[in-house]
Coordinates of C-alpha atoms in Angstrom, one line a residue:
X670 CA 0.0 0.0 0.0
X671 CA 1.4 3.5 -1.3
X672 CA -0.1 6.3 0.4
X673 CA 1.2 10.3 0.1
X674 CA -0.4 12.3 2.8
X675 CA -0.6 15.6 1.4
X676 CA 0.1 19.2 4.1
X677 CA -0.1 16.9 7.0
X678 CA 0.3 18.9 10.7
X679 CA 2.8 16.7 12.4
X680 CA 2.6 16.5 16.3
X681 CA 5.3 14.8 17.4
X682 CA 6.8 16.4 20.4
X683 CA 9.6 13.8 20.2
X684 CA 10.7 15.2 16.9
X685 CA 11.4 18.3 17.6
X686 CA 12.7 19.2 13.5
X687 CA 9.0 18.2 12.6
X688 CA 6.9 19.0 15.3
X689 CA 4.0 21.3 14.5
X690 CA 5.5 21.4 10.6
X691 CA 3.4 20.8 7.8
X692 CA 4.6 18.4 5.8
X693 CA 4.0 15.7 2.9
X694 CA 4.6 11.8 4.0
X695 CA 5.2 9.2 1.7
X696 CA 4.4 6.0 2.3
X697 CA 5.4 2.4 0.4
X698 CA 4.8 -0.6 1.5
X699 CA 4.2 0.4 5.5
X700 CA 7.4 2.1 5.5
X701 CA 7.6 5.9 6.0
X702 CA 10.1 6.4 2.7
X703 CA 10.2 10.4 2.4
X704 CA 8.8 13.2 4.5
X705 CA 9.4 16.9 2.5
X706 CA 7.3 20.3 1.8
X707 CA 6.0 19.3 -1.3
X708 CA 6.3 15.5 -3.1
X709 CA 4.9 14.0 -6.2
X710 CA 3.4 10.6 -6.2
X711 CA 4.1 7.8 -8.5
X712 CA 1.0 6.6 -10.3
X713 CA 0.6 3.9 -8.2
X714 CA 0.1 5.8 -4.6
X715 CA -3.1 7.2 -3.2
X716 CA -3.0 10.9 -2.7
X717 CA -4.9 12.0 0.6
X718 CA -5.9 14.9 1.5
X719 CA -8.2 16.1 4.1
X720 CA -9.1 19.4 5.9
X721 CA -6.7 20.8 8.3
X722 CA -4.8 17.1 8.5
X723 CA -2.7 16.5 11.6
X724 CA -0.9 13.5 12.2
X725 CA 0.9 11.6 15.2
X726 CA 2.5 8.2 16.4
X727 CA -0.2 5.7 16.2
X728 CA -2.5 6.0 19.5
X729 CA -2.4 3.5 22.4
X730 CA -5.2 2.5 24.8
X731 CA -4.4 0.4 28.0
X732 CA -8.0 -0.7 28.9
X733 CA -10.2 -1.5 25.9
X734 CA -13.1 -4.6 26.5
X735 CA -14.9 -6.1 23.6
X736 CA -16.9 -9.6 24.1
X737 CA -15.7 -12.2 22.3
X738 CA -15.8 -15.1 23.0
X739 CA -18.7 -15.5 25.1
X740 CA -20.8 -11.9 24.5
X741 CA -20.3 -11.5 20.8
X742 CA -23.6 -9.7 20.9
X743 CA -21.9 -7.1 22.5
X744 CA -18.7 -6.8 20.6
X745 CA -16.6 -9.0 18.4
X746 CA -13.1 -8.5 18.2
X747 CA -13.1 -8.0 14.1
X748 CA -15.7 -4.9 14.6
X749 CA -13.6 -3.9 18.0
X750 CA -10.4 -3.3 16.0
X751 CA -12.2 -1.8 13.4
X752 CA -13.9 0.8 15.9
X753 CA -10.4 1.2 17.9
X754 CA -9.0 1.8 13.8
X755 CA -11.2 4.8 13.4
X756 CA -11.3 6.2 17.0
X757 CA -7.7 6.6 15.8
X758 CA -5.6 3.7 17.8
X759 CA -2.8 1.6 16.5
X760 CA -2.6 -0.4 19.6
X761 CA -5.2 -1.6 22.4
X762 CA -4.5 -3.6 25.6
X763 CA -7.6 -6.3 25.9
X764 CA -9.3 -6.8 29.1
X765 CA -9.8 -10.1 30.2
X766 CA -13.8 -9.9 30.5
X767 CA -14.8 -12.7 28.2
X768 CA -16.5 -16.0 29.1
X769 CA -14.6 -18.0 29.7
X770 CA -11.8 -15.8 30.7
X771 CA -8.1 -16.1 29.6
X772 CA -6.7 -17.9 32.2
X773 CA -4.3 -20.6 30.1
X774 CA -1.8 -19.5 27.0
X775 CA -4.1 -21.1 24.3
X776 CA -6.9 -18.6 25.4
X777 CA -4.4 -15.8 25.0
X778 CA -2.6 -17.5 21.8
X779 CA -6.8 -17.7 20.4
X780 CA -7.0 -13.8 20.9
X781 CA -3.7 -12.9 19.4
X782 CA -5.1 -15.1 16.0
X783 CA -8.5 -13.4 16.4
X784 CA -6.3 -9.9 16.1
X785 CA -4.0 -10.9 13.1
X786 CA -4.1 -8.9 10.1
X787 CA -5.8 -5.9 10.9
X788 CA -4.8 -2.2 11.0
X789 CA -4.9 -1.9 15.3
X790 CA -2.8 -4.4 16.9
X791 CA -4.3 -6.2 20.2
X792 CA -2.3 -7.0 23.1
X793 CA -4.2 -9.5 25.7
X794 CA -4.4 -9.3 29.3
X795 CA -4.6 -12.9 31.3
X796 CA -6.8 -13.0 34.5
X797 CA -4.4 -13.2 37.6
X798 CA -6.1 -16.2 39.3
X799 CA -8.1 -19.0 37.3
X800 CA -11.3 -18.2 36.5
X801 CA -10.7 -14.9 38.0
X802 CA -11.9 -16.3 41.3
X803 CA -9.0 -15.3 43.4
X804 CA -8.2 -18.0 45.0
X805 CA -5.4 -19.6 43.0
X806 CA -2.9 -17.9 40.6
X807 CA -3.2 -18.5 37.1
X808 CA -1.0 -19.7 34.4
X809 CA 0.8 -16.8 34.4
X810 CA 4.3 -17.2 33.1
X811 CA 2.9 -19.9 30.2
X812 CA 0.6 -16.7 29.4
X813 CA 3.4 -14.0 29.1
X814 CA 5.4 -16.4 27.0
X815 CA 2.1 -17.1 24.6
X816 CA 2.2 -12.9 24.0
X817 CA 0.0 -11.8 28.1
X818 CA 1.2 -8.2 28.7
X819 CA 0.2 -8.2 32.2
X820 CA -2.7 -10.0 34.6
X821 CA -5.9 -8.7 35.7
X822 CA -8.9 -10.2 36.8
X823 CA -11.5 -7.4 35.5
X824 CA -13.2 -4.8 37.8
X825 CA -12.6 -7.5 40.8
X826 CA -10.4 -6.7 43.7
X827 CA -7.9 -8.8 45.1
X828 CA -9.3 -9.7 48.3
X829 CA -6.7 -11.7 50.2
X830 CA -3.4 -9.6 50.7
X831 CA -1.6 -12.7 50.7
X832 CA -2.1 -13.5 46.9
X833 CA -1.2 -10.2 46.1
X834 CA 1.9 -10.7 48.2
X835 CA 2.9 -13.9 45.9
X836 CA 2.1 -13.0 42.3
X837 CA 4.1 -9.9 42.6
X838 CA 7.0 -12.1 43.7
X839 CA 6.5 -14.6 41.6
X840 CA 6.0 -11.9 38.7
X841 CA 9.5 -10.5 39.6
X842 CA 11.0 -13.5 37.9
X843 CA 9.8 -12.5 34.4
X844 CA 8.9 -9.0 34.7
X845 CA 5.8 -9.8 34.9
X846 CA 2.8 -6.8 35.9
X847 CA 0.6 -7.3 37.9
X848 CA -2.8 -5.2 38.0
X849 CA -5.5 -4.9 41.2
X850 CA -8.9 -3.0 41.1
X851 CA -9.0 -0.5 43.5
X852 CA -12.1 -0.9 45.1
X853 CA -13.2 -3.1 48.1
X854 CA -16.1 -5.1 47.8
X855 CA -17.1 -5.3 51.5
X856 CA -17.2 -1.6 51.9
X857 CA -18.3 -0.9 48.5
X858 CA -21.7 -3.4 49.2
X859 CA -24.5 -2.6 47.1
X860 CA -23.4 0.8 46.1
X861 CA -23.9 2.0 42.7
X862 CA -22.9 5.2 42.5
X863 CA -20.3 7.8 44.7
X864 CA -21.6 8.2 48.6
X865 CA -22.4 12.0 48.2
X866 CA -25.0 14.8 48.1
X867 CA -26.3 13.3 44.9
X868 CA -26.8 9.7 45.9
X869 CA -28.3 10.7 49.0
X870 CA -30.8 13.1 47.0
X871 CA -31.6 10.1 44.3
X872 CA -31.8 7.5 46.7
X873 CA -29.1 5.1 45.5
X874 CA -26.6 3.4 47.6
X875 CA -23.7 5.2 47.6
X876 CA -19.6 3.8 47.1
X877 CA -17.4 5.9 49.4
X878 CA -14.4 6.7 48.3
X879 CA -12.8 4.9 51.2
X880 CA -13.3 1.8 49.1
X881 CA -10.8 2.6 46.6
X882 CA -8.4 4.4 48.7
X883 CA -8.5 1.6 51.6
X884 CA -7.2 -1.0 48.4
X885 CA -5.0 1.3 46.8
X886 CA -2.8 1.7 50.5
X887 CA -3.2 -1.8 51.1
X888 CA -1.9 -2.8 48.0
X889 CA 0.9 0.0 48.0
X890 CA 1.8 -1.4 51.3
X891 CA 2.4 -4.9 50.2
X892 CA 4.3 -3.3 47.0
X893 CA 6.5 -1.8 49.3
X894 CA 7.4 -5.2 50.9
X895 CA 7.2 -7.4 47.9
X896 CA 9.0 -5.4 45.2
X897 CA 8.0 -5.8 41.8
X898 CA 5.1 -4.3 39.2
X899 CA 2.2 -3.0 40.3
X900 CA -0.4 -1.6 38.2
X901 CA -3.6 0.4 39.8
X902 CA -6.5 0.8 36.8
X903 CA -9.0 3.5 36.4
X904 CA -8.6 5.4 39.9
X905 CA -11.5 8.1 40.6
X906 CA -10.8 9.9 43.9
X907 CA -8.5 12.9 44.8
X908 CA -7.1 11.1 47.9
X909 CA -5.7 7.6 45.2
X910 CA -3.9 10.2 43.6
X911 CA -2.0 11.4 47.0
X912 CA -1.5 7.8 48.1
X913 CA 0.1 7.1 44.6
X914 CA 2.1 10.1 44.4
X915 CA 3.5 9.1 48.2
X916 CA 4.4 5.7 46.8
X917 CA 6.3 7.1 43.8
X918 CA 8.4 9.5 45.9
X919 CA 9.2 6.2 47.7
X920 CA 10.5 4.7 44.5
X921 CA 8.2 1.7 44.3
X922 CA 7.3 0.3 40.8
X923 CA 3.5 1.5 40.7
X924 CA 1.8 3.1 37.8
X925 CA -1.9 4.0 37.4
X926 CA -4.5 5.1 35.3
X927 CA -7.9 6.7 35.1
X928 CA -10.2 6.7 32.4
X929 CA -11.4 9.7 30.3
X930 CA -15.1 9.3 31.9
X931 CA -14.0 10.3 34.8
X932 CA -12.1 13.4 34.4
X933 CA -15.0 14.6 31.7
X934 CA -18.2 13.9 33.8
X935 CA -19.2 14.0 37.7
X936 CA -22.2 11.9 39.8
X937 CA -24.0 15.4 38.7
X938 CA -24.8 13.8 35.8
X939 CA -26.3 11.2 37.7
X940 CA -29.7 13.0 38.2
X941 CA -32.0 11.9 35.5
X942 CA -31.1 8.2 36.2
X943 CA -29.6 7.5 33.2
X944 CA -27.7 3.7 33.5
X945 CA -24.9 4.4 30.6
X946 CA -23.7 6.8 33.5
X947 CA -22.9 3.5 35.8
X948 CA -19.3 2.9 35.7
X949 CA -17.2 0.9 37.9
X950 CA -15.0 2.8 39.4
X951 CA -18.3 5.3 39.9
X952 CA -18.4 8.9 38.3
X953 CA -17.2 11.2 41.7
X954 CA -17.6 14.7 42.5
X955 CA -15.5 17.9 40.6
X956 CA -13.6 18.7 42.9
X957 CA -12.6 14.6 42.7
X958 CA -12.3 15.7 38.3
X959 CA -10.5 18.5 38.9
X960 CA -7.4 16.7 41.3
X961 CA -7.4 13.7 38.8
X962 CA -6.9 15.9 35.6
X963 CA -4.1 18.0 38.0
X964 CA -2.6 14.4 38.7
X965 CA -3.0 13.5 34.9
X966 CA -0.7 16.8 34.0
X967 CA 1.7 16.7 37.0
X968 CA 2.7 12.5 36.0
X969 CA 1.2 11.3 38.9
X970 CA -1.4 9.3 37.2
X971 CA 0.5 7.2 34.2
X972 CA -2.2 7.2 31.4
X973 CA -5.2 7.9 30.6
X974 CA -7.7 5.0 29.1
X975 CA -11.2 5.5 27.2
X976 CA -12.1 2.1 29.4
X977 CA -14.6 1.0 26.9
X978 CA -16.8 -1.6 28.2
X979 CA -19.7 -2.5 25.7
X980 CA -22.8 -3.5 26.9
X981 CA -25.8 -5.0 25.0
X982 CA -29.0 -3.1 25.8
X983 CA -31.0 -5.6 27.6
X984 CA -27.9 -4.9 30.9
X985 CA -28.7 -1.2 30.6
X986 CA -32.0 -0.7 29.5
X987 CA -33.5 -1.5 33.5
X988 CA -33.4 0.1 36.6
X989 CA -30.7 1.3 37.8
X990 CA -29.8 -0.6 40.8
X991 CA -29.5 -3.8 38.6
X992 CA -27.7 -2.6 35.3
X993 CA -24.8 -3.5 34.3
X994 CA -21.6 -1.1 34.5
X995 CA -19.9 0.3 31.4
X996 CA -20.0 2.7 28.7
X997 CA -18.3 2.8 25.4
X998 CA -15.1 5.4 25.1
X999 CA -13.2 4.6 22.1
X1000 CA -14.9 6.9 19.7
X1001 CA -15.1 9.5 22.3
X1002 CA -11.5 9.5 23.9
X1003 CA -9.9 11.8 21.5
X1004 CA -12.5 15.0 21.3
X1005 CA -12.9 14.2 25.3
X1006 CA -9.3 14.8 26.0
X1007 CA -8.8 16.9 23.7
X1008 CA -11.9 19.2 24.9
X1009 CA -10.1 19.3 28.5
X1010 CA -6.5 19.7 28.0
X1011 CA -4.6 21.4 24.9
X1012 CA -3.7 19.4 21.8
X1013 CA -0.1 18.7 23.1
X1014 CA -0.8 17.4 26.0
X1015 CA -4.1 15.4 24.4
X1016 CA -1.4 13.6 22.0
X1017 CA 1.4 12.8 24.9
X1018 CA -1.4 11.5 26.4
X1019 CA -2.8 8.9 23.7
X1020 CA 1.0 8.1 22.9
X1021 CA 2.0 7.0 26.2
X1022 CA 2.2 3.9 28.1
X1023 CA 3.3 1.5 25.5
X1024 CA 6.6 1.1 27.6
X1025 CA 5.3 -0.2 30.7
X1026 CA 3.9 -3.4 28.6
X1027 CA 7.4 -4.0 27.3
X1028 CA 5.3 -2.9 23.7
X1029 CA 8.1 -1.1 21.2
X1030 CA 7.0 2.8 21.1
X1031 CA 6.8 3.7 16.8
X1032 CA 8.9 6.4 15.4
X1033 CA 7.5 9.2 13.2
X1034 CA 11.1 9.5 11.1
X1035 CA 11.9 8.4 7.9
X1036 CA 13.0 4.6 7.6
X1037 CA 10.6 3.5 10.6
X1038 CA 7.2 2.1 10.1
X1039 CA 4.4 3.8 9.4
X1040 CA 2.3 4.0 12.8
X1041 CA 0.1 7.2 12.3
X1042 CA -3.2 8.7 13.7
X1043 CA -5.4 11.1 11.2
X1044 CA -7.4 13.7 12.4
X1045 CA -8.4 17.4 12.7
X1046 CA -8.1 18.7 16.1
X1047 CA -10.5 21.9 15.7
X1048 CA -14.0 20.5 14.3
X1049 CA -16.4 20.8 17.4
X1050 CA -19.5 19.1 17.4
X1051 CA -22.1 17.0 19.1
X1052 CA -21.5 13.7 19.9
X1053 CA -24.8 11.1 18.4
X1054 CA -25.7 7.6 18.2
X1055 CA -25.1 7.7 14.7
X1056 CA -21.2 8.5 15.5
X1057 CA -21.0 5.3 17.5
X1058 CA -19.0 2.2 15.4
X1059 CA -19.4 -0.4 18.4
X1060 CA -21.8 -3.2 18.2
X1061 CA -23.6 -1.8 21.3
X1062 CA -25.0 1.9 22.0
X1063 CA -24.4 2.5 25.5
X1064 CA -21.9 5.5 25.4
X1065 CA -22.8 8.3 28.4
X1066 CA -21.1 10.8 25.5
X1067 CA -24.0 10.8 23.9
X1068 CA -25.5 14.8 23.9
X1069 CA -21.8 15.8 24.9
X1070 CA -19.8 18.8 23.2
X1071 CA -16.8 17.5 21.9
X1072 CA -13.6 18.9 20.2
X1073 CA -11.4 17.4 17.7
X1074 CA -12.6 14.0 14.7
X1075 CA -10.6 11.2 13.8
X1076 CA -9.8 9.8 10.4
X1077 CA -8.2 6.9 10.8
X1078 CA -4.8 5.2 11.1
X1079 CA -2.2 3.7 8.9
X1080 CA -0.2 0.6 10.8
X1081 CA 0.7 -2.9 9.5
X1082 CA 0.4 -1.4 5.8
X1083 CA -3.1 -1.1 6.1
X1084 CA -5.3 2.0 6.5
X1085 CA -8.8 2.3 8.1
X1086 CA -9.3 5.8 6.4

C-alpha cells in the first residue's frame, strides 16, 4: 500500500525538527520512505488529503473490552479493532472480561489469532487467578510467554493480601505486571454510585471513596514489601492520587491510570437516572475531576484510558440498581481529551504507556514504520448515536460537546481511512 499524505500537521513532540511542521509523508509498502514540503506521487500511490490534516504516532489504549468469546452480541473483536482503527488507535491492551476468561496460554494465543491482520494491533491481558476467582494464581508465566502483557482479573479486587503478596513475587521473575482493582467489595456493598449529596438526594446506595483508597494503600503497602510491578486501573478519587504520588516518591514500581469518563463527567450527571452513566470505578464529585486531571498533567497518574466496556442493551435498558456497568469510550476519547487539556498534552497523552507493557514505542522519522493517527483537532460538534462504530449503544457521551474527529490510522500497511 502507497499512500502520500498531502500538508499533513505533524505532532510529534519527540521530533522536535517536525513537530507542528506541515509536511508531505510518503508511504510504500508500510514504510515511511520520504517526508518533505511538497512531493509527487508515483501513479501507483493514493494521494490523501483532508481538511486541516494533523498527524501523530499511532495512538495506544491500555483498557479497551470487547466480548468475544462469550458476549459476541456485544462486541466482536473484528468490529472492535475496526472501531479502535477509526477512534484513531494503532494499539489496544484487551481486558480479560470474556466468558470464559483467559486464564491458560491457548486462550491468550486464540486472541492474538483473532487480532491478526488488521490495522490496530491487540495485546491481551490474562486474569491473575483462574477463573478470576481469586483464590489460586493462574498460568501466568505460560501466558506471558504465549504474548500476556500483564494480569488482571476485571473490575474484581484482590481480596486476600496474601495473593497479592505472591504474584508480585513470583512476577518478579519475568517482569511480569501485575494489576489490582482499586475498590473493596465489603465496603463498597450494594453501592452504585459515589456516597455523596447526589446519591443521597436520588436514593441510591452510595460507594465511598474509602473503598478505593483503603485497596490502593493496602496494595501499596504490600508493593513496598514485595518489590515488583504494580499496576492500579482506572482510579476516581483525589485522595488515590496522593497515596500514589507518596508511593512514587518512595521509588516503588507503581503506575496507574484513570479513564477519560472520569475526568470529563461527575455523579451530577447522575440525576435523571440514566444507566450508561454507571461505571465501575463510579463517576465522583468535581472537585474529585478537577485533582485527577491535575494528577494527569503533573505525572502522577500514568495514562489515561477510554475504558470501553460495551454493553448490550438488555444490561442497561432497566433500573438502575440492577444494570450492568460500562460505557463505550473509544470513539469518544480523543475529542474528550482533547476538549479538556490542549492538543499537546491530548497527544502525549494517547501516545503513552506503551513502555510499561514492554510494547516497542513507533517512530514518526523516515525509515521506521508507518504507525500514524489522522485527524483534525478543531472541528467541534455534538457527539450522536449515529457517531457510534461499536456493536452496542451505551456511550454516556451521547449529547456531549466534543472537540477534535478522527480519520483513521495507517499501521501494518493497512489503513482504516
Amino acid at each position: 500500500m502507497n499512500i502520500l499524505l498531502k500538508s499533513a500537521k505533524i505532532v510529534c513532540p519527540e521530533n522536535k525538527e517536525l513537530h507542528l511542521k506541515k509536511r508531505d509523508i510518503l508511504i510504500k509498502k508500510g514504510i515511511i520512505e520520504t517526508i518533505g514540503a511538497s512531493l509527487e506521487a508515483s501513479s501507483n500511490t493514493k494521494i490523501l488529503e483532508k481538511e486541516n490534516l494533523h498527524v501523530s504516532l499511532g495512538w495506544f489504549d491500555s483498557s479497551v473490552s470487547f466480548g468475544e468469546p462469550g458476549f459476541e452480541e456485544r462486541e466482536t473483536i473484528t468490529n472492535g479493532l475496526f472501531t479502535a482503527g477509526k477512534s484513531g488507535f494503532t494499539d489496544i491492551v484487551l481486558n480479560p472480561s470474556t466468558y470464559p476468561v483467559p486464564d491458560t496460554s491457548s486462550d491468550i494465543v486464540f486472541l492474538k489469532e483473532r487480532g491478526q491482520g488488521k490495522a490496530t494491533n491487540i495485546y491481551p491481558l490474562g486474569t491473575l487467578t483462574k477463573n478470576a476467582e481469586g483464590i489460586d494464581l493462574a498460568e501466568l508465566f505460560d501466558m506471558k510467554n504465549a504474548g500476556a502483557v500483564a494480569y488482571y482479573d476485571f473490575k474484581k479486587q484482590i481480596s486476600n493480601p496474601n495473593l497479592l503478596k505472591i504474584a508480585l513475587l513470583y512476577a518478579q521473575n519475568f517482569e511480569g505486571l501485575v494489576y489490582s482493582f482499586p475498590q473493596d467489595g465489603d465496603i463498597k456493598g450494594k453501592g452504585v454510585v459515589h456516597e455523596g449529596e447526589v446519591s443521597t438526594k436520588l436514593g441510591l446506595k452510595g460507594i465511598p471513596a474509602m473503598a478505593e483508597e483503603l485497596q490502593i494503600a493496602r496494595d501499596l503497602f504490600v508493593l513496598e514489601y514485595t518489590g515488583g510491578k504494580l499496576h492500579i486501573p482506572t482510579i476516581s478519587t483525589s485522595g488515590s492520587v496522593k497515596l500514589i504520588a507518596e508511593a512514587k516518591k518512595k521509588g516503588l514500581d507503581v503506575t496507574c491510570s484513570v479513564a477519560v469518563h472520569n475526568l470529563f463527567f461527575s455523579d451530577e450527571t447522575l440525576e435523571g437516572f440514566d444507566t450508561h452513566y454507571k461505571v465501575s470505578p463510579p463517576l465522583r464529585t468535581k472537585s474529585d475531576s478537577k485533582a485527577l486531571i491535575k494528577g494527569v498533567k503533573n505525572g502522577t497518574i500514568d495514562f489515561v484510558t477510554s475504558d470501553h466496556i460495551p454493553m448490550d442493551i438488555e444490561h442497561k435498558r432497566v433500573e438502575f440498581d440492577n444494570a450492568k456497568s460500562g460505557s463505550l469510550g473509544l470513539e469518544t476519547a480523543f475529542g474528550g481529551l482533547n476538549t479538556i487539556f490542549e492538543l499537546d498534552e491530548t497527544i502525549g497523552l494517547l501516545t503513552k504507556g506503551r513502555e510499561r507493557y514492554q510494547i516497542t514505542s513507533p517512530k514518526l522519522e523516515v525509515g521506521s514504520k508507518a504507525c500514524l493517527t489522522l485527524f483534525n483537532p478543531d472541528i467541534e460538534y455534538t457527539f450522536k448515536v449515529e457517531d457510534i462504530l461499536s456493536t452496542s449503544k451505551n456511550s454516556m457521551f451521547v449529547g456531549a460537546n466534543l472537540k477534535g474527529k478522527v480519520y483513521g490510522i495507517i499501521n501494518n500497511d493497512l489503513s482504516t481511512l
